[in-house]
Phi, psi and omega in degrees: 000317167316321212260315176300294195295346151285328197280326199293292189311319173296342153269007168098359180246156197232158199208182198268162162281331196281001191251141185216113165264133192262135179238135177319155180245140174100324163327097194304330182278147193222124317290146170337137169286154220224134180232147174241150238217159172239099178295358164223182185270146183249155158195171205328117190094017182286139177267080181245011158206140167248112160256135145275130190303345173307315216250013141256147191289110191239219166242356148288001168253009214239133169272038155248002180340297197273345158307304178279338131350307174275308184276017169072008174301087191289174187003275166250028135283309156304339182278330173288001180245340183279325169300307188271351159286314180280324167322253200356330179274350177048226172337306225260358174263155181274004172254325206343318172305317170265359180275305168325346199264338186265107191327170158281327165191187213239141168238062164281152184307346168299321205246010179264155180283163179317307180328313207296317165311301192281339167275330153283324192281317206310123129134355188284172168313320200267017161319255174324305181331268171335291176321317163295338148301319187281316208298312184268164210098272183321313179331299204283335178266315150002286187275307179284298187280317161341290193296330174310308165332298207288358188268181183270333170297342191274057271233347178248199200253135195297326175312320176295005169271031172291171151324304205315309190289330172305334207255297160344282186319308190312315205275351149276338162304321203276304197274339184231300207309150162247158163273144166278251166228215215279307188299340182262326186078204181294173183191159165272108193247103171298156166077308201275350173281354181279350181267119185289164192266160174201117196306109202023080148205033205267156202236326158250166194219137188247113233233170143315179160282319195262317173247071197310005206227045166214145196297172161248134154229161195280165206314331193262028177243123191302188189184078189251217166299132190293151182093216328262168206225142184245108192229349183288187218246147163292152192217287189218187181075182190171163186257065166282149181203029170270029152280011175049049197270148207256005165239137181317147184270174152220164191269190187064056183275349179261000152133010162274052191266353162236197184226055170019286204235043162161196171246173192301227177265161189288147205275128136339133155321326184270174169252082185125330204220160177303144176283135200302321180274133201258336200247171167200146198241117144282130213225156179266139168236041171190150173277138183243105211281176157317139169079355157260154161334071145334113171221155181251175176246152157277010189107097184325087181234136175282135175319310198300341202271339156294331182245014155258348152237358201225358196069351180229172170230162178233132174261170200048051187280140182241045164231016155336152179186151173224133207253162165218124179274174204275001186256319172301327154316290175353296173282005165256345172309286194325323187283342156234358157236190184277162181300316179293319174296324195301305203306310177296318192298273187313320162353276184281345159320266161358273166359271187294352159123350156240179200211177152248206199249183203092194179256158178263040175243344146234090183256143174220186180234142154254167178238121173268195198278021172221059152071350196280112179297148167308170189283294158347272168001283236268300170302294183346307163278332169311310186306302192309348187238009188275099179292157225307307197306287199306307174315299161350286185298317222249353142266033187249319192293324176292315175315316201270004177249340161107334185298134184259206202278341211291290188238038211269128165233159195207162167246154175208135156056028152083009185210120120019114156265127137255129190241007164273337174296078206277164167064006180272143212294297197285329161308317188287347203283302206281336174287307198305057172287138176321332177297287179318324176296318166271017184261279188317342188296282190305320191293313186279339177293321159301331185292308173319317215282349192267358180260012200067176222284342179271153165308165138317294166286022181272311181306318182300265277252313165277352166295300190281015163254022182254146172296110140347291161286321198259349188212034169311310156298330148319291202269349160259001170271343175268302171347284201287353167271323152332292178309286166334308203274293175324305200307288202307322166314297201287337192302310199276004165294307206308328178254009156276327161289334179241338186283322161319337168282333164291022187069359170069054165257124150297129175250131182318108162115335205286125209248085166233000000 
């Protein structure tokens, strides 16, 4: 830490005095994780670091700059290869100081072994996810970084270029890098990486010099439109990138979709040429008394999306969410109708204009964490649960007028559905009928049955008796199966908390 806090001044960056980076004590890991702490009270608007952008590792600053340049690596790929060009150069690289500061790599589930995936991960979001990760991964250094070895240009030994060290890189790329701006693309920000996370509580926001008031969160928080709240689940996407695509992918492409409470760091103006602001500032966007923990956010993210990029959970995170796909709806249509009603019933759902999120080659519904099913969802069974004359009529009105989600109305029981009104309380009111209530019920007990044969409280019960430090992957895989096994809980709830205001009304006829 000494020799990083010279190398630091000696690149030009400045910080509060008032800041104490802490490193755990007692901590079996080299090097040790390392927190930043406030020895005086700080407040709100405070400047308490200046990195000049030079002193982050990007991949114009990386003396593979003209290497990757020549093999075409784009965005992160290049960056994972400008990271694994400065290990390698050791002493002789201008990050060494700080690279020393750093783990080898992250044990997020991209580094985990298969067994380990399948024995930890199974029935979680992040099964398949993860597998489909290390396979494109593997893929990319194969295809991208390989070949690069082979050039003339290429001057240190190649050997030091394993797959292993490509996995490494990623996965510290995945957990620590931010966008600079627009001319650097992401990067490695000594120091602003050092501030640990905290889930809407955050104490800093790490900004352009010119734009002091918009938040950061680190590379693996999407990085869309400001405001949206990242609340879905990991699912699908993955940072495969050997189409040399020139911005990092992220995963939660079904909308673990916006990057929650701001944007990554703010883009420069210019195009093409370096930004004009040379510096990038951390600013308090709350007073922090002495002696407490100084924390940044990572994104409004759900344990799956924490711990596939970052390696950790949080408990009682209320941005959890849980998906159930649409081929488990299927089999329980199928478990009480013939395969031509299931298959007509999702029809006119289809018809009228929904769908659910995903592609329709992986489609699913999320739940969110205090159990409440997507609306999609909530029409779907309904449509499925509809006797036969009414199904008739409302697909004979849709085929023949062409109405979509937009404007699809219907009459039932003599009372109005808008089914365009999504999330409005007396539509959800009027779908949630007992037939549907024991449909969501039937739905989660299949969704539960993918964690295999332990309890919930099997689960509780090996969690608090594994070590944290020492069984991490154990104890955020349980953590995150916890999360998940609630959700499913509160799921089989849901219609006794809103459906019950509808009176436990039945409808004459509903084929359940």
């Amino acid at each position: 830490m000494r020799a990083f806090k010279q190398w630091m001044k000696d690149q030009g960056l400045e910080w509060s005095d008032a800041l104490l980076f802490a490193t755990e004590s007692g901590c079996a890991a080299d090097p040790p994780p390392i927190s930043v702490e406030a020895l005086s009270d700080f407040k709100e608007g405070d400047v308490v670091a200046k990195i000049p952008k030079q002193s982050c590792l990007t991949v114009a600053t990386s003396a593979a700059s003209e290497l990757i340049e020549e093999a075409e690596l784009g965005g992160n790929l290049g960056l994972c290869f400008a990271l694994m060009y400065e290990k390698i150069l050791g002493a002789d690289s201008k990050w060494f100081e700080y690279l020393q500061i750093l783990p080898a790599f992250e044990p997020i589930p991209l580094l985990w072994s298969l067994s380990e995936i399948d024995s930890l991960l199974a029935g979680t979001e992040l099964h398949k996810t993860v597998k489909d990760d290390k396979a494109l991964v593997f893929e990319d250094w194969k295809e991208c970084i390989k070949p690069v070895l082979e050039l003339d240009s290429f001057e240190l030994n190649p050997e030091s270029f394993t797959v292993d060290e490509y996995f490494s890189a990623k996965s510290l790329i995945a957990s620590r890098s931010f966008q600079v701006d627009e001319y650097h693309g992401y990067g490695m920000v000594p120091l602003a990486d050092l501030f640990n996370h905290k889930t809407a509580a955050e104490d800093v926001h790490i900004t352009t010099e010119s734009d002091n008031d918009t938040g950061s969160e680190k590379e693996g928080t999407d990085h869309e439109s400001d405001g949206d709240d990242d609340t879905s689940s990991e699912k699908e996407g993955n940072d495969h990138e050997s189409d040399g695509d020139d911005e990092p992918v992220t995963h939660d492409s079904h909308s673990e979709g916006g990057d929650g409470s701001g944007s990554d760091l703010e883009l420069s103006s210019g195009s093409g040429n370096e930004s004009e602001s040379p510096f990038l500032e951390i600013i308090m966007i709350k007073d922090v008394k002495a002696g407490a923990e100084v924390f940044n956010t990572y994104g409004h993210l759900g344990n799956a999306a924490l711990l596939h990029r970052y390696g950790f959970t949080e408990a009682d995170n209320p941005f959890d969410i849980l998906n159930i796909d649409l081929d488990i709806v299927v089999q329980w249509s199928l478990s009480l109708f013939s395969c031509s009603q299931s298959r007509s019933r999702l029809s006119i759902w289809r018809k009228m204009g929904y769908s659910g999120c995903g592609d329709q080659d992986s489609e699913y519904f999320e739940i969110s964490c205090d159990g409440e099913p997507q609306d999609e969802l909530l029409v779907l069974l309904y449509i499925m649960l509809l006797p036969k004359d009414e199904s008739r009529a409302l697909d004979q009105a849709v085929s023949g007028t062409g109405e979509t989600k937009a404007a699809a109305k219907f009459q039932l029981l003599n009372k109005e559905i808008v089914l365009s009104a999504k999330g409005s309380d007396p539509s959800k009111k009027l779908l949630l009928t007992p037939g549907v209530g024991v449909a969501l019920s039937s739905l989660a007990d299949a969704r539960e049955s993918l964690y295999g044969p332990s309890s919930l409280e099997e689960d509780v019960k090996s969690r608090d008796r594994c070590c944290r430090a020492t069984e991490g992957k154990l104890y955020h895989s349980l953590m995150l199966r916890i999360s998940e096994r609630r959700i499913l809980e509160k799921l089989r709830r849901y219609y006794g908390a809103i459906g019950s205001a509808n009176g436990g009304r039945k409808r004459k006829g509903t084929e359940t």
